[in-house]
Amino acid sequence: MIKKAVLPVAGFGTRFLPASKSIPKEMVTVVDRPAIEYVVKEAVAAGIEQIILVTHASKASIENYFDRNFELETTLEQKKKFELLKSITDILPQHVSVVSVRQPQPLGLGHAVLCAKDIVGNDDFAVLLPDVLVKDESAQNDLANMIARFDTSSMAQIMVEAVPDHLTDQYGIVDVSTSPAEGQSVVMQGIVEKPKVGTAPSNLSVVGRYVLPVKIMQLLEQTPKGAGNEIQLTDAIAMLQKTDAVEAYRMKGQTFDCGSKIGYLKAVLHYGLSHAELGNDFRALIKDLDI
Ligand code: G1P
């Protein structure tokens, strides 16, 4: 079973400036909680028990968020604000731990994942990129489906979704002979990072959720710099795919790219509308705008 997930959070978040100048983009709130919490909870819902943050000195607030805050807890307890106390102590279940390791230089996503090598040890693992929120409230979410498929087949799983052809140069793109149905996996023929528009092997883009065999770490150690002069996870997966079957898993949930401003606003709307306590008032408020 896959129990470990690597979350690379060291990036500067330049697409989210000026906010990300002094707030990690992962800590920007979507409704009433930081974006990273949704990603961590998605992993936990899929059975992950250890979250490995690959982080940077400027991002200590992410670690603080998942840590206990003794002073705040004591104050809330003394003031008998038990609901609020529960809201800060129940962020994650007891059996889930959050650990972190630094990425000393910004050498790319592949390098970030490699920084977690010692903590991952001999275990196969998942990778979740925190820019993208995946909204999937079904009993078994997309990541859980990928883990289940990996458990039975031992084939790496790469989550994909269709994007318009003119956007293929912004993503990893997979090469498949037949497009998988939603919630299904097919063996892929190749994967390429940010191909030029018009040269992409398909319109199925890598969403930022991966289930990988631990052997990917050795491949990452040999991966030369690729697109953007960075060590790319996509290139290591392409290497893996030469010796081992790798599958593209087509997601059924909905994605929100919170690394971009408009994607973030869309996420706030969707998560706001489906929020258990705020949803109805928020809907009324939007109606009142009369747009
Ligand atoms: C990364 C991956 C890319 C993937 C994308 C999803 O790129 O390298 O393959 O499609 O995330 O968001 P980045 O957006 O970090 O440049």
Coordinates of C-alpha atoms and ligand atoms in Angstrom, one line a residue:
M1 CA 0.0 0.0 0.0
I2 CA 1.1 3.5 -0.8
K3 CA 1.4 5.4 2.5
K4 CA 3.8 8.3 1.7
A5 CA 3.2 11.3 -0.4
V6 CA 5.7 13.9 -1.5
L7 CA 4.5 17.5 -1.8
P8 CA 7.0 19.9 -3.4
V9 CA 6.3 23.3 -1.9
A10 CA 9.6 25.1 -2.4
G11 CA 8.6 27.1 -5.5
F12 CA 8.5 30.9 -5.4
G13 CA 5.0 31.1 -6.9
T14 CA 5.9 33.9 -9.3
R15 CA 2.5 33.5 -11.0
F16 CA 0.9 34.6 -7.7
L17 CA 2.9 37.7 -7.1
P18 CA 2.5 40.1 -5.4
A19 CA 0.7 38.0 -2.7
S20 CA 3.4 35.3 -2.8
K21 CA 6.1 37.9 -2.1
S22 CA 5.7 37.2 1.7
I23 CA 3.0 34.5 1.9
P24 CA 3.7 31.1 0.5
K25 CA 1.2 30.6 -2.3
E26 CA 0.2 27.3 -0.7
M27 CA -1.0 29.3 2.3
V28 CA -3.3 31.6 0.4
T29 CA -6.8 30.8 1.7
V30 CA -9.5 29.2 -0.4
V31 CA -12.7 30.1 1.5
D32 CA -11.6 29.4 5.1
R33 CA -8.4 27.3 4.9
P34 CA -5.1 27.4 3.1
A35 CA -4.9 25.8 -0.4
I36 CA -2.4 23.2 0.9
E37 CA -4.9 21.8 3.3
Y38 CA -7.1 20.6 0.5
V39 CA -4.2 18.9 -1.2
V40 CA -3.1 17.2 2.1
K41 CA -6.7 16.1 2.8
E42 CA -7.0 14.7 -0.7
A43 CA -3.9 12.6 0.0
V44 CA -5.2 11.5 3.4
A45 CA -8.6 10.6 1.9
A46 CA -6.7 8.3 -0.4
G47 CA -5.0 6.5 2.5
I48 CA -1.7 8.5 2.8
E49 CA -0.3 8.5 6.3
Q50 CA 2.9 10.5 5.9
I51 CA 3.1 13.8 4.1
I52 CA 6.6 14.8 3.0
L53 CA 6.9 18.5 2.3
V54 CA 9.9 19.5 0.1
T55 CA 10.2 23.0 1.2
H56 CA 12.2 26.3 1.4
A57 CA 13.3 28.6 4.3
S58 CA 10.7 31.1 3.4
K59 CA 7.8 28.7 3.8
A60 CA 7.9 27.8 7.5
S61 CA 4.3 28.9 7.8
I62 CA 3.3 25.7 6.0
E63 CA 5.0 23.5 8.6
N64 CA 3.6 25.7 11.4
Y65 CA 0.1 25.2 10.0
F66 CA 0.3 21.4 10.4
D67 CA 2.1 21.6 13.8
R68 CA 0.3 22.1 17.1
N69 CA 0.1 25.7 18.5
F70 CA 0.3 25.2 22.2
E71 CA -0.2 28.9 23.2
L72 CA -3.2 29.3 21.0
E73 CA -4.7 26.0 22.1
T74 CA -4.3 26.9 25.8
T75 CA -5.8 30.3 25.3
L76 CA -8.9 28.9 23.5
E77 CA -9.3 26.2 26.2
Q78 CA -9.1 28.8 29.0
K79 CA -11.7 30.9 27.2
K80 CA -13.9 27.7 26.6
K81 CA -13.9 28.3 22.9
F82 CA -14.1 24.6 22.2
E83 CA -15.4 24.7 18.7
L84 CA -12.5 26.9 17.6
L85 CA -10.1 24.7 19.5
K86 CA -11.4 21.7 17.6
S87 CA -11.0 23.5 14.3
I88 CA -7.3 23.9 14.9
T89 CA -6.5 20.5 16.5
D90 CA -8.6 18.4 14.1
I91 CA -7.0 19.5 10.8
L92 CA -5.5 16.1 10.3
P93 CA -6.3 12.8 11.8
Q94 CA -3.9 11.5 14.6
H95 CA -2.4 8.8 12.4
V96 CA -1.1 11.3 9.8
S97 CA 2.3 12.8 10.2
V98 CA 3.8 15.8 8.3
V99 CA 7.6 15.9 7.9
S100 CA 9.7 18.2 5.8
V101 CA 13.0 18.4 4.0
R102 CA 14.6 21.4 2.3
Q103 CA 15.2 21.8 -1.4
P104 CA 18.4 23.8 -1.2
Q105 CA 18.4 25.0 -4.8
P106 CA 15.5 25.5 -7.3
L107 CA 16.6 22.9 -9.8
G108 CA 13.2 21.7 -10.9
L109 CA 10.4 19.4 -9.9
G110 CA 12.4 16.2 -10.5
H111 CA 15.1 17.6 -8.2
A112 CA 12.5 18.5 -5.6
V113 CA 11.2 14.9 -5.5
L114 CA 14.7 13.6 -5.3
C115 CA 15.3 15.7 -2.2
A116 CA 12.7 13.4 -0.4
K117 CA 14.8 10.2 -1.3
D118 CA 16.0 9.5 2.2
I119 CA 12.6 9.9 3.8
V120 CA 10.8 7.9 1.1
G121 CA 13.4 5.1 1.8
N122 CA 12.4 1.8 0.1
D123 CA 8.7 2.6 -0.3
D124 CA 6.7 3.4 -3.4
F125 CA 5.0 6.8 -3.0
A126 CA 2.6 9.4 -4.4
V127 CA 3.5 12.9 -5.6
L128 CA 0.9 15.7 -5.4
L129 CA 1.7 19.2 -6.8
P130 CA 0.0 21.7 -4.6
D131 CA -0.8 24.3 -7.2
V132 CA -3.7 22.2 -8.5
L133 CA -6.7 21.4 -6.3
V134 CA -8.6 18.3 -7.3
K135 CA -12.3 18.5 -6.3
D136 CA -13.6 15.0 -6.1
E137 CA -16.1 14.2 -3.3
S138 CA -16.8 10.6 -4.3
A139 CA -16.2 7.9 -1.7
Q140 CA -13.0 6.8 -3.6
N141 CA -11.2 9.8 -4.9
D142 CA -9.0 9.8 -8.0
L143 CA -5.8 9.4 -6.1
A144 CA -7.3 6.4 -4.2
N145 CA -8.2 4.9 -7.6
M146 CA -4.6 5.4 -8.8
I147 CA -3.2 3.8 -5.6
A148 CA -5.6 0.8 -5.9
R149 CA -4.6 0.4 -9.6
F150 CA -0.9 0.6 -8.6
D151 CA -1.4 -2.0 -5.9
T152 CA -2.8 -4.6 -8.3
S153 CA -0.7 -3.8 -11.4
S154 CA 2.6 -2.3 -10.0
M155 CA 2.5 0.1 -12.9
A156 CA 3.2 3.8 -12.2
Q157 CA 0.0 5.9 -12.5
I158 CA 0.0 9.4 -13.9
M159 CA -3.2 11.4 -13.6
V160 CA -4.3 13.2 -16.7
E161 CA -7.1 15.4 -18.0
A162 CA -7.9 16.8 -21.5
V163 CA -6.8 20.4 -22.2
P164 CA -7.4 22.6 -25.2
D165 CA -4.7 22.0 -27.9
H166 CA -3.3 25.6 -27.6
L167 CA -2.4 25.0 -24.0
T168 CA -0.4 21.8 -24.4
D169 CA 2.9 23.8 -24.0
Q170 CA 2.1 24.5 -20.4
Y171 CA 2.0 20.9 -19.2
G172 CA 3.5 17.4 -19.4
I173 CA 1.6 15.6 -22.1
V174 CA 1.1 11.8 -22.4
D175 CA 1.2 9.7 -25.6
V176 CA -1.6 7.1 -25.6
S177 CA -3.0 5.0 -28.5
T178 CA -6.5 5.2 -27.0
S179 CA -7.8 7.8 -24.7
P180 CA -8.8 6.3 -21.3
A181 CA -12.4 6.8 -20.0
E182 CA -12.8 8.8 -16.9
G183 CA -11.7 6.8 -13.8
Q184 CA -9.7 4.4 -16.0
S185 CA -6.0 3.8 -16.8
V186 CA -4.3 2.8 -20.0
V187 CA -0.6 2.1 -20.7
M188 CA 1.1 5.1 -22.3
Q189 CA 3.6 5.1 -25.1
G190 CA 5.4 8.2 -24.0
I191 CA 5.4 11.4 -22.0
V192 CA 6.9 14.8 -22.8
E193 CA 7.3 18.0 -20.8
K194 CA 5.7 21.1 -22.3
P195 CA 5.7 20.3 -26.0
K196 CA 5.4 23.1 -28.5
V197 CA 1.8 23.7 -29.6
G198 CA 1.2 21.6 -32.7
T199 CA 3.7 18.9 -31.7
A200 CA 2.0 17.4 -28.7
P201 CA 1.3 13.7 -28.9
S202 CA -2.3 14.2 -27.5
N203 CA -4.3 16.7 -25.5
L204 CA -4.0 14.7 -22.3
S205 CA -2.1 16.8 -19.8
V206 CA -0.4 15.7 -16.6
V207 CA -2.4 17.2 -13.7
G208 CA 0.2 16.9 -10.9
R209 CA -0.8 13.6 -9.2
Y210 CA 1.5 10.6 -9.6
V211 CA 1.9 7.2 -8.0
L212 CA 5.4 6.1 -8.5
P213 CA 7.7 3.1 -7.8
V214 CA 10.6 3.9 -5.6
K215 CA 13.0 3.1 -8.5
I216 CA 12.1 6.5 -9.9
M217 CA 14.6 8.0 -7.4
Q218 CA 17.5 6.3 -9.1
L219 CA 16.3 7.5 -12.5
L220 CA 16.0 11.0 -11.1
E221 CA 19.6 10.9 -10.1
Q222 CA 20.5 10.3 -13.7
T223 CA 18.0 12.7 -15.2
P224 CA 19.8 15.6 -17.1
K225 CA 18.3 19.1 -17.2
G226 CA 15.4 19.3 -19.6
A227 CA 12.6 21.8 -20.4
G228 CA 13.3 25.2 -18.7
N229 CA 16.8 24.0 -17.9
E230 CA 15.4 22.1 -14.9
I231 CA 15.5 18.5 -13.8
Q232 CA 12.0 17.3 -14.8
L233 CA 10.0 14.6 -13.2
T234 CA 8.4 14.0 -16.6
D235 CA 11.8 13.1 -18.1
A236 CA 12.5 10.5 -15.3
I237 CA 9.0 9.0 -16.0
A238 CA 9.9 8.8 -19.7
M239 CA 13.0 6.9 -18.7
L240 CA 11.0 4.6 -16.5
Q241 CA 8.6 4.0 -19.3
K242 CA 11.4 2.5 -21.4
T243 CA 11.7 -0.5 -19.1
D244 CA 8.4 -0.7 -17.2
A245 CA 4.8 -0.1 -18.3
V246 CA 3.5 3.2 -17.1
E247 CA -0.2 4.1 -17.1
A248 CA -2.1 7.3 -17.7
Y249 CA -5.1 7.6 -15.3
R250 CA -7.9 9.8 -16.6
M251 CA -9.4 11.7 -13.7
K252 CA -13.1 12.1 -13.0
G253 CA -12.9 15.0 -10.6
Q254 CA -12.5 18.7 -11.4
T255 CA -9.2 20.7 -11.3
F256 CA -8.5 24.2 -10.2
D257 CA -5.1 25.7 -10.9
C258 CA -4.6 27.8 -7.8
G259 CA -1.1 28.7 -9.0
S260 CA -2.9 31.2 -11.4
K261 CA -5.0 34.1 -10.3
I262 CA -8.1 33.3 -12.3
G263 CA -7.8 29.6 -11.4
Y264 CA -7.7 30.6 -7.8
L265 CA -10.8 32.8 -8.1
K266 CA -12.6 29.9 -9.7
A267 CA -11.6 27.7 -6.9
V268 CA -12.9 30.2 -4.3
L269 CA -16.3 30.3 -6.1
H270 CA -16.6 26.5 -6.3
Y271 CA -15.4 25.7 -2.8
G272 CA -17.4 28.6 -1.4
L273 CA -20.6 27.4 -3.0
S274 CA -20.2 23.9 -1.7
H275 CA -19.0 24.9 1.8
A276 CA -21.2 23.2 4.5
E277 CA -21.7 26.4 6.6
L278 CA -21.2 29.2 4.2
G279 CA -22.5 27.8 0.9
N280 CA -26.1 29.0 1.1
D281 CA -25.2 32.6 2.2
F282 CA -22.5 32.7 -0.5
R283 CA -24.9 31.7 -3.2
A284 CA -27.4 34.4 -2.1
L285 CA -24.5 36.9 -2.1
I286 CA -23.6 36.0 -5.7
K287 CA -27.3 36.3 -6.7
D288 CA -27.4 39.7 -5.2
L289 CA -24.6 40.9 -7.4
D290 CA -27.2 40.6 -10.2
I291 CA -24.6 39.9 -12.9
Ligands
G1P1 C1 4.5 20.7 -13.6 C2 4.9 19.4 -14.3 C3 4.0 19.3 -15.6 C4 2.5 19.2 -15.1 C5 2.2 20.5 -14.3 C6 0.8 20.4 -13.8 O1 4.8 21.8 -14.3 O2 6.2 19.5 -14.7 O3 4.3 18.1 -16.2 O4 1.7 19.2 -16.3 O5 3.1 20.7 -13.2 O6 0.5 21.6 -13.1 P1 4.9 23.3 -13.7 O7 3.5 23.8 -13.7 O8 5.5 23.1 -12.3 O9 5.8 24.0 -14.6

